[in-house]
Coordinates of C-alpha atoms and ligand atoms in Angstrom, one line a residue:
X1 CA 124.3 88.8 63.9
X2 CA 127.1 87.0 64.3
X3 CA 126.9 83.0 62.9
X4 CA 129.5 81.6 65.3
X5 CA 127.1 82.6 68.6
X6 CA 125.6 80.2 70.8
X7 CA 128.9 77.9 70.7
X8 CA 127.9 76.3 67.2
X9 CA 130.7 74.9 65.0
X10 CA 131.0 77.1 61.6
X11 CA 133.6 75.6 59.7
X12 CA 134.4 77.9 56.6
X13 CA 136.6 76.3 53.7
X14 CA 137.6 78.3 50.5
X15 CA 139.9 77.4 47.6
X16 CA 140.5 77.5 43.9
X17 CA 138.8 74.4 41.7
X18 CA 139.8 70.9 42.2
X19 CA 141.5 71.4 45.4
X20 CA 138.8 68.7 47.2
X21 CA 136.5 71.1 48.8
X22 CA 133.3 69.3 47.9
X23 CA 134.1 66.3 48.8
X24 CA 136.5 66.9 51.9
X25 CA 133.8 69.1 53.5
X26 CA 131.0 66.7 53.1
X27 CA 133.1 64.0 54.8
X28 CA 134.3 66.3 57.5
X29 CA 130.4 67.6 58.1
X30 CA 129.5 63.8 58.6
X31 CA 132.2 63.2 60.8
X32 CA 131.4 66.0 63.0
X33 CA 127.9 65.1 62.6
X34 CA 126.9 68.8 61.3
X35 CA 124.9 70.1 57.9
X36 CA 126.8 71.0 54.9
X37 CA 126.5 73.8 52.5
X38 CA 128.4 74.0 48.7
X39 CA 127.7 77.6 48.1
X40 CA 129.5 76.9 44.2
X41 CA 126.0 74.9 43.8
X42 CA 124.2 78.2 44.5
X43 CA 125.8 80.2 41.5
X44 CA 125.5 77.0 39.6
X45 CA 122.2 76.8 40.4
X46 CA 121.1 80.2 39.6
X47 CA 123.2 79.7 36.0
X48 CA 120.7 77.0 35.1
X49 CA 117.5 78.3 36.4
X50 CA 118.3 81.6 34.2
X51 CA 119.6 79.7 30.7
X52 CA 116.2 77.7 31.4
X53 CA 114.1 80.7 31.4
X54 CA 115.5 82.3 28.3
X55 CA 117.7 85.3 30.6
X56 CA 120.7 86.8 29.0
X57 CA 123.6 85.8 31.3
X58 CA 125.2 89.0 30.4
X59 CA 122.1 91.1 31.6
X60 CA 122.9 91.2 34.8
X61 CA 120.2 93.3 36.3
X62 CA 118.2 90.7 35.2
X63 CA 120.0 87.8 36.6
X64 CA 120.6 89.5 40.2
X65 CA 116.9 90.3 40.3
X66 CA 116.3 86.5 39.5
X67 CA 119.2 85.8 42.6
X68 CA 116.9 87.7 44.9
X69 CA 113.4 85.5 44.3
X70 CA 114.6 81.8 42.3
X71 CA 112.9 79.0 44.0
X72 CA 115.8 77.3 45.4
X73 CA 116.5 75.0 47.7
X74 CA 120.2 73.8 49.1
X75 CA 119.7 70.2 51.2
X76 CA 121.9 70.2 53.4
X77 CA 122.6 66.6 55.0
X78 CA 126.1 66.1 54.2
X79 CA 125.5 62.4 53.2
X80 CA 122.9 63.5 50.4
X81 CA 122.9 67.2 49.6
X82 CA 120.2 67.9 47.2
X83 CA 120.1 70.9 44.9
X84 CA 116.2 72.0 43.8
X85 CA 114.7 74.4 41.5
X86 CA 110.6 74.6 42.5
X87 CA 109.9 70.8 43.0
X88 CA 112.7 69.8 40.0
X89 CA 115.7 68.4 41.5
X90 CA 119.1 69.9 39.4
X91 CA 121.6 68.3 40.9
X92 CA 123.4 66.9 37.9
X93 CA 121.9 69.6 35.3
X94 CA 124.0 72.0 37.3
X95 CA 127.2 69.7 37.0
X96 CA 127.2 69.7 33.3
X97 CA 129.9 71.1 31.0
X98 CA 127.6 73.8 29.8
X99 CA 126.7 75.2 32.9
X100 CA 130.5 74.9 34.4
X101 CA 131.6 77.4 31.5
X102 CA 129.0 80.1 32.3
X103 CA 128.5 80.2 35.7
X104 CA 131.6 82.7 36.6
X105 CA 129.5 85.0 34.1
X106 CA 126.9 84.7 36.9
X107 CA 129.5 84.3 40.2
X108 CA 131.2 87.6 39.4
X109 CA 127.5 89.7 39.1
X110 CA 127.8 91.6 42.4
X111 CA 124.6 91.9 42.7
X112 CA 123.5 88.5 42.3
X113 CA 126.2 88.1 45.1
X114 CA 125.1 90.4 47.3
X115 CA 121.5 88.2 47.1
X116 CA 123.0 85.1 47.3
X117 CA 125.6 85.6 50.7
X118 CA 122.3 86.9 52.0
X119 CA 121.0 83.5 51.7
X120 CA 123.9 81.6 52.3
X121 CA 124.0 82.9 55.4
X122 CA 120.5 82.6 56.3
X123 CA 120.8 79.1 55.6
X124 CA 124.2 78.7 57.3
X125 CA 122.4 79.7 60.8
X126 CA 119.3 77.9 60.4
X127 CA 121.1 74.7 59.4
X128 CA 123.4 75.0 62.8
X129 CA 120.9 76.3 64.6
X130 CA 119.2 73.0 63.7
X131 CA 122.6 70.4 64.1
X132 CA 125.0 72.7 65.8
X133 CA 127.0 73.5 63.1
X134 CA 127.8 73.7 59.5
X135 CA 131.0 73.1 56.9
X136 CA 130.2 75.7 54.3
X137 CA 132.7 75.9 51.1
X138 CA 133.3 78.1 48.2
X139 CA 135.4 81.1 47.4
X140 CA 134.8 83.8 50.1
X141 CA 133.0 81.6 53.0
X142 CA 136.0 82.8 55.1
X143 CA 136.6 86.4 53.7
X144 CA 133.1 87.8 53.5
X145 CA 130.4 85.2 54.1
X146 CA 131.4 84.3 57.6
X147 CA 135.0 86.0 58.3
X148 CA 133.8 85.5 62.1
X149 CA 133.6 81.0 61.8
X150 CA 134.7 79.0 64.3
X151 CA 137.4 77.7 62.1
X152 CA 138.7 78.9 58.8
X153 CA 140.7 76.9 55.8
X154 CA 142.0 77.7 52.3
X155 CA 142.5 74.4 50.8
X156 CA 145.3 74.1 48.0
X157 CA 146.7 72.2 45.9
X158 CA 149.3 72.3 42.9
X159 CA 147.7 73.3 39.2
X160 CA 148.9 69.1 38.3
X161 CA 147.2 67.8 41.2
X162 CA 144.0 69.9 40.5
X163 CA 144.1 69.5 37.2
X164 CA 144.8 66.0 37.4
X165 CA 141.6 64.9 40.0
X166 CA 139.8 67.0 37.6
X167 CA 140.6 65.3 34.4
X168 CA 139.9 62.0 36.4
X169 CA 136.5 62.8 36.8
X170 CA 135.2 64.2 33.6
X171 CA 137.3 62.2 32.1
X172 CA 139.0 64.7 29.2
X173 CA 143.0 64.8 29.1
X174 CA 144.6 67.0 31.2
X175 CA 145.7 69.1 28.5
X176 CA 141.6 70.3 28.0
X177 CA 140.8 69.9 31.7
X178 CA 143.5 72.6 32.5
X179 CA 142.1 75.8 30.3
X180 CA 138.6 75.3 31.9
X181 CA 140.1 75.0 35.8
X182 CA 142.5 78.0 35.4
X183 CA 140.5 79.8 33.4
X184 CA 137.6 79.7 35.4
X185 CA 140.1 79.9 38.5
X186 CA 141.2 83.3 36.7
X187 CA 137.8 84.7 36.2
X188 CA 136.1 83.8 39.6
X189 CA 139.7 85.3 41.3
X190 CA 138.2 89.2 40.0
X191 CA 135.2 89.2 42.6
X192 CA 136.5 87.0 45.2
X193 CA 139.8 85.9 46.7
X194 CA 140.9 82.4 47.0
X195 CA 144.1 81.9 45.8
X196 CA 146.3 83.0 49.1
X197 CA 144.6 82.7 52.8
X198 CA 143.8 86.0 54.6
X199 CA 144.8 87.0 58.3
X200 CA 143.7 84.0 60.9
X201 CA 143.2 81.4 57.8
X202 CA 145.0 78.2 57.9
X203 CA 146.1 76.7 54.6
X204 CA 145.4 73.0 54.1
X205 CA 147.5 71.5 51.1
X206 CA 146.2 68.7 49.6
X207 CA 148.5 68.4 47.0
X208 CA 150.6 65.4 48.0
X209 CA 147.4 64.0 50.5
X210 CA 145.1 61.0 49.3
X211 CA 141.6 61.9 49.7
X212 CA 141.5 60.5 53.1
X213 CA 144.5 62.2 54.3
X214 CA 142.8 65.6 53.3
X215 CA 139.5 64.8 55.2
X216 CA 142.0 64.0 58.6
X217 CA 144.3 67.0 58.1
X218 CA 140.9 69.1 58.0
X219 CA 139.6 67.3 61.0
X220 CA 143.1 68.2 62.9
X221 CA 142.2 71.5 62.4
X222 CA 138.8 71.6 63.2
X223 CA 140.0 70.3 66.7
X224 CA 142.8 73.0 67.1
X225 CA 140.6 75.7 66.3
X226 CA 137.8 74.5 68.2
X227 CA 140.4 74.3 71.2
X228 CA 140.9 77.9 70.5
X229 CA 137.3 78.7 70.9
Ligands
ATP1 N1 143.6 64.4 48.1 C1 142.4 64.6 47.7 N2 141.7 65.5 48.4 C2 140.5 65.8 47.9 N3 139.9 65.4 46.8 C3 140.6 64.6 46.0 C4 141.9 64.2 46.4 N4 142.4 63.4 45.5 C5 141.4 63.3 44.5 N5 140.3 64.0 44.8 C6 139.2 64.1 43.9 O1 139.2 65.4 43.3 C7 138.0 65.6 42.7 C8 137.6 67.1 42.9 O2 137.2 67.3 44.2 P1 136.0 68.3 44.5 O3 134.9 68.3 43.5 O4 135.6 68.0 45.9 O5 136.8 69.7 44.4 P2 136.4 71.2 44.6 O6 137.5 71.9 45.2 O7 135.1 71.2 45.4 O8 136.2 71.7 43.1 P3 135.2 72.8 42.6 O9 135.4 74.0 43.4 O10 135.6 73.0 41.1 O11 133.8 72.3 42.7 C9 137.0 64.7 43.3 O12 136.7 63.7 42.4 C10 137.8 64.1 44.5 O13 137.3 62.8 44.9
LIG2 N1 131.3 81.2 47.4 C1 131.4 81.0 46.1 C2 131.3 79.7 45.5 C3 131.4 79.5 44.2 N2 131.7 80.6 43.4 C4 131.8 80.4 42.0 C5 133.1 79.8 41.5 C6 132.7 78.9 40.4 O1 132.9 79.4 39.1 C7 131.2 78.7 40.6 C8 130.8 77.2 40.9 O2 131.6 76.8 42.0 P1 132.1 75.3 42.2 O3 130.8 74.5 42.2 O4 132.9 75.0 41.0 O5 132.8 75.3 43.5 O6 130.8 79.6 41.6 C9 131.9 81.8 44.0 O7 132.2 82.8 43.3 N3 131.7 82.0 45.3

């Protein structure tokens, strides 16, 4: 099935860390007054639920069997996403340091992939079925999750800039902040790619853009492909 029937608004956004796609795509998904998936808070959460439960990351028949059946579920109202395990909310255990260096062990496990694009998509449709639409961001929401969206982005921005809003926010120097957003950037790159936009993707630089120019350069393009439609 395809997810961009029935005239609903898929908005697909993929890039390398740091570029903004979090917090762009929220704003954008409140604008347009649709749901919002971060599909990165999927892996993460799955990274969590199996350190929690004692599972070698490195099994990874293990781990994609745990993708297939974990309790999770994404909230997807772009003004307060919420991120649960069972009835425990994870939101920020899945934000920390510990989890942000093990999760690509987790991301590139094709089979835990396979599981969770299955449920990314089922979610994507539901939650446009239900507001009629959805900005979903991560590293192959244009490539392989929904190649067929309404409208597709990579958003980039220069290593400094990346590594920069990064450093901002966790508030190490940039000189520690860049091995874990390249590396990781490096690592993720084998299973998916994110670094250069496929056929029919438009690129959104962020790089020189304040955080509200980013969120009006992706609504401009939201409109034009929309247009297209
Ligand atoms: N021009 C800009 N556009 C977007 N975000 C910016 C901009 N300038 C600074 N930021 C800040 O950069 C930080 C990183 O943004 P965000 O978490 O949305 O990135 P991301 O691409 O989703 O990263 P990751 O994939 O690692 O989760 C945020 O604190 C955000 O507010
Ligand atoms: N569609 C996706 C989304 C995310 N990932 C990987 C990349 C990261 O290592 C990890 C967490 O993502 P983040 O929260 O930092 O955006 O998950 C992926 O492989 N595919």
């Amino acid at each position: 099935m395809s997810l961009a029937e029935d005239g609903l608004l898929i908005v697909a956004i993929d890039g390398p860390s740091g570029t903004g796609k979090s917090s762009v795509s929220k704003a954008v998904a409140t604008a347009l007054g649709i749901g919002y998936l971060d599909t990165g808070a999927m892996y993460r959460a799955l990274t969590w639920w199996c350190v929690d439960r004692g599972i070698d990351l490195h099994d990874r028949s293990a781990v994609a069997r745990e993708a297939q059946t974990f309790p999770l579920a994404m909230g997807t109202d772009p003004a307060a996403p919420t991120v649960q395990v069972g009835d425990r909310d994870i939101a920020a255990a899945i934000r920390t340091p510990s989890v942000s260096a093990a999760v690509s062990d987790v991301a590139t496990n094709l089979g835990v992939r396979e599981q969770l694009i299955r449920r990314q998509r089922e979610l994507m449709a539901r939650v446009a079925a239900e507001t009629g639409g959805v900005v979903a961001e991560g590293r192959d929401i244009t490539t392989v999750v929904a190649p067929d969206a309404t409208v597709r982005i990579l958003m980039t921005a220069s290593e400094e800039a990346r590594i920069a809003r990064r450093a901002g926010e966790l508030a190490s120097t940039a000189a520690a902040t860049r091995a874990q957003v390249v590396d990781r950037d490096r690592r993720d790159s084998a299973v998916a790619s994110f670094m250069t936009a496929a056929d029919g993707v438009v690129t959104v630089d962020t790089s020189h853009l304040d955080f509200d120019g980013s969120v009006k350069a992706v609504l401009a393009v939201v409109d034009e492909g929309r247009g297209r439609d």
